PDB file of C-alpha atoms in Angstrom:
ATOM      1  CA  UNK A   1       8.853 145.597 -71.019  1.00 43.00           C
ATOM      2  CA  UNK A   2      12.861 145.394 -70.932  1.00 48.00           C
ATOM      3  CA  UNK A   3      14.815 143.960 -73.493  1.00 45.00           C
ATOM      4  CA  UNK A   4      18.005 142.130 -72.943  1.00 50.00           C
ATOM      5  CA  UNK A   5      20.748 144.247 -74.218  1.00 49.00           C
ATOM      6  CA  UNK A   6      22.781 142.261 -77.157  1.00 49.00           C
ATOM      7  CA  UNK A   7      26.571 143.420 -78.020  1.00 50.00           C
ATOM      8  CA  UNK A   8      27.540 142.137 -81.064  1.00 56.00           C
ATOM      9  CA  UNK A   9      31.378 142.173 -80.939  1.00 62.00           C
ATOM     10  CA  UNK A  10      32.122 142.005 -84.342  1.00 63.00           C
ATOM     11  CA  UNK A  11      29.911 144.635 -84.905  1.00 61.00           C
ATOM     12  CA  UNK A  12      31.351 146.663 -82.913  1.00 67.00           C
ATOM     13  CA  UNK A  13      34.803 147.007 -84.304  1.00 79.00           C
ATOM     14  CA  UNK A  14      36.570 150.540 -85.243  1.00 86.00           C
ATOM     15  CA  UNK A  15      37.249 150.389 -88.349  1.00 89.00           C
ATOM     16  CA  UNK A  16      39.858 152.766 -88.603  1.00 90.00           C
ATOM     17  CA  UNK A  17      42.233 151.936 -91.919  1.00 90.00           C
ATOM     18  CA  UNK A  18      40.050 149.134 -92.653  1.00 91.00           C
ATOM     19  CA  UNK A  19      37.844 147.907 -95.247  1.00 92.00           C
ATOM     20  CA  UNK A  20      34.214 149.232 -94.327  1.00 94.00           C
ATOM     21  CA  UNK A  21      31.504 146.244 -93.361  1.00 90.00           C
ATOM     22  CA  UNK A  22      29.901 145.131 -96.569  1.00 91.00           C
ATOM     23  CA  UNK A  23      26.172 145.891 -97.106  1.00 90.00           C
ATOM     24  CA  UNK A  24      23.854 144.048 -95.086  1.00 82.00           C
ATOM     25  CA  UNK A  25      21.589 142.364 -97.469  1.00 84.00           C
ATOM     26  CA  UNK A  26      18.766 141.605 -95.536  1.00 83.00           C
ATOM     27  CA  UNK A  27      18.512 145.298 -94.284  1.00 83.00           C
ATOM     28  CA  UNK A  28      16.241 147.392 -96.666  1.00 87.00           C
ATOM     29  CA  UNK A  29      16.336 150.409 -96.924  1.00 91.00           C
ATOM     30  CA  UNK A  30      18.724 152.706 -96.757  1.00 94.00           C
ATOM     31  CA  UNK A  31      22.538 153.672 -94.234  1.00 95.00           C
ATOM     32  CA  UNK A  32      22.860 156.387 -91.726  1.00 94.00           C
ATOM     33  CA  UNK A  33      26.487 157.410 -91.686  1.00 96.00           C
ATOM     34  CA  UNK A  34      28.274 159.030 -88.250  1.00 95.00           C
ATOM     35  CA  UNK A  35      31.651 160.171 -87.989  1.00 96.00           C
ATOM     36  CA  UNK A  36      34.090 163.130 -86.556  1.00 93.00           C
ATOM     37  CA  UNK A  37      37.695 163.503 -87.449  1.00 96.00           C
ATOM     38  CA  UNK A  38      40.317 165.664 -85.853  1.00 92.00           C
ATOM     39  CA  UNK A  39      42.968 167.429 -87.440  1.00 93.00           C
ATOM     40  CA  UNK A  40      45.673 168.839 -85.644  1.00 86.00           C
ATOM     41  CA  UNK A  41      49.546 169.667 -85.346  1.00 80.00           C
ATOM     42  CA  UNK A  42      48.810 171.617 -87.840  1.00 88.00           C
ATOM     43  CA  UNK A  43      45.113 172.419 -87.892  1.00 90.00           C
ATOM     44  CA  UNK A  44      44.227 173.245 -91.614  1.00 94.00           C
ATOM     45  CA  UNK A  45      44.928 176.685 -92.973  1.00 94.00           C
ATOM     46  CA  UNK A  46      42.272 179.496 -93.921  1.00 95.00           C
ATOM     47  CA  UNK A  47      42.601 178.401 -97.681  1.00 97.00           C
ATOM     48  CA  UNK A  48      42.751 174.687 -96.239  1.00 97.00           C
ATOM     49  CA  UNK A  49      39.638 175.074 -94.400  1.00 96.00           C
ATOM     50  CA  UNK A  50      37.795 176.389 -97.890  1.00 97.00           C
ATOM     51  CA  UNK A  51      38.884 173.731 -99.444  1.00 97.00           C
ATOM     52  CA  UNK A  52      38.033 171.004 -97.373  1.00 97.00           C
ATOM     53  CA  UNK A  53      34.300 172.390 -97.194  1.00 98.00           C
ATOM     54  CA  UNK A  54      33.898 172.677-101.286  1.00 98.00           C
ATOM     55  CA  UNK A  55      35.485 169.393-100.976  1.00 98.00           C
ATOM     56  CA  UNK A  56      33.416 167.524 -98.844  1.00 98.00           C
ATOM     57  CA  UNK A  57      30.378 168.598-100.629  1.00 98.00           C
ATOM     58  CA  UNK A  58      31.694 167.576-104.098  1.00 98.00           C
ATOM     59  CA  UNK A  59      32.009 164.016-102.651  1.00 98.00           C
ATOM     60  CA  UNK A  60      28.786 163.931-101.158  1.00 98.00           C
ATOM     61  CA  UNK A  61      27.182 166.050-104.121  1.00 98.00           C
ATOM     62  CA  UNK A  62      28.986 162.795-106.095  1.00 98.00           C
ATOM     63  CA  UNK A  63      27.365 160.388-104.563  1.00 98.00           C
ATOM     64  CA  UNK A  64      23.870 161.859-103.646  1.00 98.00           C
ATOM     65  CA  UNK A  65      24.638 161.872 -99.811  1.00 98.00           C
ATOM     66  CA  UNK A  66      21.906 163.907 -97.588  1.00 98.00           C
ATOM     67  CA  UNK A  67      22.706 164.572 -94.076  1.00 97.00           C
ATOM     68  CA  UNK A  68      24.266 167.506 -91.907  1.00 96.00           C
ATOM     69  CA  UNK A  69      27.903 168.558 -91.728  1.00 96.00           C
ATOM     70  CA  UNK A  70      30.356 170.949 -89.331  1.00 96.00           C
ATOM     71  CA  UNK A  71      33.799 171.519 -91.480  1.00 97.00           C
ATOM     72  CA  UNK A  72      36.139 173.201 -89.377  1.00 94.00           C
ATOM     73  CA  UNK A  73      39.887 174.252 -89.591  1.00 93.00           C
ATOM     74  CA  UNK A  74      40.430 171.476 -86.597  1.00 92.00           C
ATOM     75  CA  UNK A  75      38.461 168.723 -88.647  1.00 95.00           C
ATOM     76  CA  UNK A  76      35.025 167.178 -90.083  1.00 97.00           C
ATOM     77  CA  UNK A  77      32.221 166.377 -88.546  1.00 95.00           C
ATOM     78  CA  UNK A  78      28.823 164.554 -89.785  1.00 96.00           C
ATOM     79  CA  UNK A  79      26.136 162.620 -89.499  1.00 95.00           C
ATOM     80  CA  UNK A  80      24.584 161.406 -93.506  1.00 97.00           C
ATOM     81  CA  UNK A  81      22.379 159.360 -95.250  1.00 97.00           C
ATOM     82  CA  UNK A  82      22.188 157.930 -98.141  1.00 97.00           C
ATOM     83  CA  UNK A  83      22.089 154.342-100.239  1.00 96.00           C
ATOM     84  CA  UNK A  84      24.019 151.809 -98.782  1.00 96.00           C
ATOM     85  CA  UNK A  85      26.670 151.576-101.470  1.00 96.00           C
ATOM     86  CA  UNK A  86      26.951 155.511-101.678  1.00 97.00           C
ATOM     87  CA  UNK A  87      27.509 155.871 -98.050  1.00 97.00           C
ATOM     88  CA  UNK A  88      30.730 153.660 -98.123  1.00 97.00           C
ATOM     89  CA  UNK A  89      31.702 155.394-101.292  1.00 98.00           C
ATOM     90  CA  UNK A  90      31.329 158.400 -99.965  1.00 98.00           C
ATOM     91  CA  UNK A  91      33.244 157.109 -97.136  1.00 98.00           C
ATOM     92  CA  UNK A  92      35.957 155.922 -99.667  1.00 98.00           C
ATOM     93  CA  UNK A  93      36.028 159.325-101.008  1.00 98.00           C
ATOM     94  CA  UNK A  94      37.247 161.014 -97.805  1.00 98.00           C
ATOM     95  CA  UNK A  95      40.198 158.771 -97.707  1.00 98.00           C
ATOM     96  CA  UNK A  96      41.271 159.076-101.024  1.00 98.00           C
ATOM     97  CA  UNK A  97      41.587 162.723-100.682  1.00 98.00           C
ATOM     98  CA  UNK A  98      43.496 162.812 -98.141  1.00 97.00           C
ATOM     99  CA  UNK A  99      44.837 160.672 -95.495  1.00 96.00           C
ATOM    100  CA  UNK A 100      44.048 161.397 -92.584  1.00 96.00           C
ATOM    101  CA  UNK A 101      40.232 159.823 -93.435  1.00 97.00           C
ATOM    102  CA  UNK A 102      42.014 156.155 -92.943  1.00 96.00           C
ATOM    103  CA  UNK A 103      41.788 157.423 -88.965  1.00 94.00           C
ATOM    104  CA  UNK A 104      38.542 157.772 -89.219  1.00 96.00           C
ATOM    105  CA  UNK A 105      35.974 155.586 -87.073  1.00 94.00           C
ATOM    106  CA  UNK A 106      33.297 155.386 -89.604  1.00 96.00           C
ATOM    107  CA  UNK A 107      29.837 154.299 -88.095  1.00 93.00           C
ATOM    108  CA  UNK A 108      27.662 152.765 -90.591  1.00 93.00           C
ATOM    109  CA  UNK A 109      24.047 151.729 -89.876  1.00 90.00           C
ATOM    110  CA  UNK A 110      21.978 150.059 -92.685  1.00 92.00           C
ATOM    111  CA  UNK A 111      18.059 149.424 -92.612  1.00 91.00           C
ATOM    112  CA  UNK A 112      17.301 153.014 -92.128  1.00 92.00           C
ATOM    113  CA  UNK A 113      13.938 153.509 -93.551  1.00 92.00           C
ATOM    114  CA  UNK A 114      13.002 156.397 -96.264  1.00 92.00           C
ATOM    115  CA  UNK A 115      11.038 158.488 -94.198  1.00 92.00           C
ATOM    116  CA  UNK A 116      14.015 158.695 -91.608  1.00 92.00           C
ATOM    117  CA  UNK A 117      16.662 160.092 -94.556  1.00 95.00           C
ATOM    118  CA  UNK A 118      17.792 163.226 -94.629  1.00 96.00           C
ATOM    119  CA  UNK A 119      16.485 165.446 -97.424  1.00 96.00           C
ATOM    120  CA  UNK A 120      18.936 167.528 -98.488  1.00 97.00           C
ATOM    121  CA  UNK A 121      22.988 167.693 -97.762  1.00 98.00           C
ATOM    122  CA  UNK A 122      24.232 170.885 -95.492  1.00 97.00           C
ATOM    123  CA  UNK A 123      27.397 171.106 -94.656  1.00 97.00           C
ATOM    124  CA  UNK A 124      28.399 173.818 -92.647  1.00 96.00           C
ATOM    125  CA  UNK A 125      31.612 176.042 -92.253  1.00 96.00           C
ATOM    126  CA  UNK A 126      32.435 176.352 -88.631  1.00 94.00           C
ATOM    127  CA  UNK A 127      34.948 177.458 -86.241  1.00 90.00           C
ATOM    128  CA  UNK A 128      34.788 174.026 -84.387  1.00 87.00           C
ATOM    129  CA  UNK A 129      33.537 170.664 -84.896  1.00 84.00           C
ATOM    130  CA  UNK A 130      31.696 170.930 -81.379  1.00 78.00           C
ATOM    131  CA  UNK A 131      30.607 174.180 -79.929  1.00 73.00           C
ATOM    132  CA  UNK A 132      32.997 174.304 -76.728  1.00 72.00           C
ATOM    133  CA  UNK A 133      34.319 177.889 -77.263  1.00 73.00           C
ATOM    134  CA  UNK A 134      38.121 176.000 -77.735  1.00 69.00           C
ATOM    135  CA  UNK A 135      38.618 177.152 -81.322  1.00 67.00           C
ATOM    136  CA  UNK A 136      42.066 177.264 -82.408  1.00 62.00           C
ATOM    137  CA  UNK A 137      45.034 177.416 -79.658  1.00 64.00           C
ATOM    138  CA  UNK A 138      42.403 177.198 -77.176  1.00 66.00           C
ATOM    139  CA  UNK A 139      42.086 173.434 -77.679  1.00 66.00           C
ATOM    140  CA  UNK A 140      43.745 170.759 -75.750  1.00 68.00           C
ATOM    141  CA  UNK A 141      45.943 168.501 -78.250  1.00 69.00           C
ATOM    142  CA  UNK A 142      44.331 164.796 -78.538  1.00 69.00           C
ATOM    143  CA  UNK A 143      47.801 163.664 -78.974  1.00 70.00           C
ATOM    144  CA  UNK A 144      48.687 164.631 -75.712  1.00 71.00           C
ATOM    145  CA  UNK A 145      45.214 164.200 -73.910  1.00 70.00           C
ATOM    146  CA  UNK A 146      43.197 161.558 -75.086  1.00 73.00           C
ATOM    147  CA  UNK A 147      42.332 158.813 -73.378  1.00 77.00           C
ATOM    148  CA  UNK A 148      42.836 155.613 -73.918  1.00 82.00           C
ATOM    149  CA  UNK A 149      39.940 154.026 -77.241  1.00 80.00           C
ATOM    150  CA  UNK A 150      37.990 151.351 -76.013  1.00 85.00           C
ATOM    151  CA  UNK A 151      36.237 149.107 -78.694  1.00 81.00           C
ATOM    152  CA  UNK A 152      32.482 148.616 -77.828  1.00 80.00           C
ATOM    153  CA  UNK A 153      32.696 145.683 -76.241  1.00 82.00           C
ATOM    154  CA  UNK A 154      35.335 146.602 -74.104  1.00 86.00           C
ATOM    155  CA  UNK A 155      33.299 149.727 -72.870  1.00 86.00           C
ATOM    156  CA  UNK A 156      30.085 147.844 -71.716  1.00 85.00           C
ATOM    157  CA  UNK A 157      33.143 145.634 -69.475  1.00 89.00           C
ATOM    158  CA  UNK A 158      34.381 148.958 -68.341  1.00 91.00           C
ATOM    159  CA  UNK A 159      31.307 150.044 -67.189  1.00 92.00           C
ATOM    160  CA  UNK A 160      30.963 147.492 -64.731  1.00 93.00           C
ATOM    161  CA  UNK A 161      34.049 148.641 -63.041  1.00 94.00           C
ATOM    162  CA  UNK A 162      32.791 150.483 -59.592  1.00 94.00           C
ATOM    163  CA  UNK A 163      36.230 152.218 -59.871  1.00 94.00           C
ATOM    164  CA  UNK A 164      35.266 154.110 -63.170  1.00 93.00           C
ATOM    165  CA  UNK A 165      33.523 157.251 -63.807  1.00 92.00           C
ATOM    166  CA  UNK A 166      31.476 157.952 -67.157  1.00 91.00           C
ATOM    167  CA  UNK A 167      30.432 161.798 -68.037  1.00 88.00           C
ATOM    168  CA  UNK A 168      28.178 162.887 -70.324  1.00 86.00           C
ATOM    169  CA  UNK A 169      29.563 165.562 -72.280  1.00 82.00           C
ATOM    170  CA  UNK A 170      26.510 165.884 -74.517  1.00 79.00           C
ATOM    171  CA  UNK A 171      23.976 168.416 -73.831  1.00 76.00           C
ATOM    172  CA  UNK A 172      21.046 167.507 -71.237  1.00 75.00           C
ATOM    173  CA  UNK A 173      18.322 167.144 -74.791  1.00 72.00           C
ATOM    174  CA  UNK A 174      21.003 164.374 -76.272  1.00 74.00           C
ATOM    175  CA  UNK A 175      21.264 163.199 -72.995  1.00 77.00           C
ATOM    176  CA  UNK A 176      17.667 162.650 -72.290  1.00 76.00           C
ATOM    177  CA  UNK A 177      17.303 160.474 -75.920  1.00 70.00           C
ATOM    178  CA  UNK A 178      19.301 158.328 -74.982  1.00 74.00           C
ATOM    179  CA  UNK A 179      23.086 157.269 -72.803  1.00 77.00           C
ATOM    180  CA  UNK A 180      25.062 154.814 -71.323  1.00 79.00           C
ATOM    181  CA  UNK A 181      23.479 153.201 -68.195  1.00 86.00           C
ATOM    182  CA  UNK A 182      26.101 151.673 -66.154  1.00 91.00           C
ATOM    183  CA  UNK A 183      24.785 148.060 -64.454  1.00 91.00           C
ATOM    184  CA  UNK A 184      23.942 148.451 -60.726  1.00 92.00           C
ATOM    185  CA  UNK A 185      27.340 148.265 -58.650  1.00 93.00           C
ATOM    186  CA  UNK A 186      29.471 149.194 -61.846  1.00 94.00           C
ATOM    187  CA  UNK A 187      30.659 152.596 -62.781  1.00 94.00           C
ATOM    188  CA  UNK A 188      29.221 155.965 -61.553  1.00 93.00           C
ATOM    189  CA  UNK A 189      27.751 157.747 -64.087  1.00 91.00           C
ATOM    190  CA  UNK A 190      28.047 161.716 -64.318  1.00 90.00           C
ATOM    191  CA  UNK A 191      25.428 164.029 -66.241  1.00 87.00           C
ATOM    192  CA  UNK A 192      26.764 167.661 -66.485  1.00 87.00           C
ATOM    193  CA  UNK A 193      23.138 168.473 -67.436  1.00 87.00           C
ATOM    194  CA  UNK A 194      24.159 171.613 -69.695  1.00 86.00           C
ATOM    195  CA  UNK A 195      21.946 173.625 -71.714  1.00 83.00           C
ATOM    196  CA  UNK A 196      24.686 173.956 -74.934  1.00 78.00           C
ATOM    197  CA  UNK A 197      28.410 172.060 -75.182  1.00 76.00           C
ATOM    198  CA  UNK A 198      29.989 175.851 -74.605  1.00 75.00           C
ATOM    199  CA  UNK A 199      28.949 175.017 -70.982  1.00 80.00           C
ATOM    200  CA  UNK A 200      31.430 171.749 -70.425  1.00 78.00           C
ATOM    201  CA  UNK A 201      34.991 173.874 -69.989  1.00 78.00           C
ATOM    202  CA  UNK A 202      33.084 176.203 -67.524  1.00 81.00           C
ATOM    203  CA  UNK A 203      31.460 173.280 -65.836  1.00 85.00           C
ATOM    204  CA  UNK A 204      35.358 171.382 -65.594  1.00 79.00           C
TER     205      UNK A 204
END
């Protein structure tokens, strides 16, 4: 059976240097928390990179946050879980140590039931936030590269542009769970179909 697809605008907001979206007290349950954050021009030193890692699990550790986590010298990566409250704390956290947090596009879900948490909190020292083999001065700047950020809404309207062209830059098991299907006439959509993200600069 399909379903009609609903886009709730407001809902869909980036919330970058904003006040996170207050609980949701009819969901039960509890929040599922996904974010990355770039750091760059500089990246963080050695003893930066340490830090940021003992740091991000004393905030988490602080507010009993479960979930998986990539801390490299270009940035943070994540995807937690946790009680509703602790998950925007935690989120709160980040920012107050250090700044660059209040650039951060924090997805928060809330309804998430128990048996879908995360046990335990891992977070990870790594040499990038996604495997692309672009460590370091390998990696193009975002300053000077990225594109332009389209809220949600804005996407699904961009997407029925014939003119535009969507890739996939997950891997083909990400892929499969679940992407953007572009409405018949709209944009063409591109599936690199790799096996691992190191695959995308070799496939460009």
């Amino acid at each position: 059976m399909d379903h009609e697809e609903i886009v709730v605008p407001e809902n869909a907001r980036a919330v970058c240097g904003k006040e996170l979206p207050p609980v949701n007290p009819e969901a039960a349950g509890g929040s599922i928390l996904l974010f990355y954050q770039y750091v760059e021009d500089p990246i963080w030193t050695k003893a930066e990179h340490k830090a940021a890692l003992k740091k991000v699990i004393e905030i988490g550790t602080k507010y009993n946050i479960t979930g998986r986590g990539r801390v490299a010298r270009e940035g943070l990566n994540c995807t937690l879980t946790g009680k509703p409250h602790d998950i925007r704390s935690f989120c709160y956290g980040l920012r107050e140590w250090n700044d660059v947090f209040n650039d951060t596009d924090f997805k928060i879900t809330d309804g998430v039931a128990a048996d879908k948490m995360f046990k335990a909190l891992s977070i990870r020292k790594t040499n990038e936030l996604v495997a692309y083999g672009l460590a370091g001065d390998k990696a193009p700047s975002l300053k000077k590269f990225a594109g332009e950020h389209l809220e949600a809404d804005d996407y699904h309207k961009a997407m029925q542009d014939p003119d535009a062209v969507i890739i996939d830059v997950r891997n083909a098991y990400e892929s499969a769970i679940g992407h953007f299907q572009p409405p018949e006439g709209g944009a063409t959509l591109i599936d690199p179909k790799m096996r691992n993200s190191i695959e995308f600069p070799k496939w460009l």
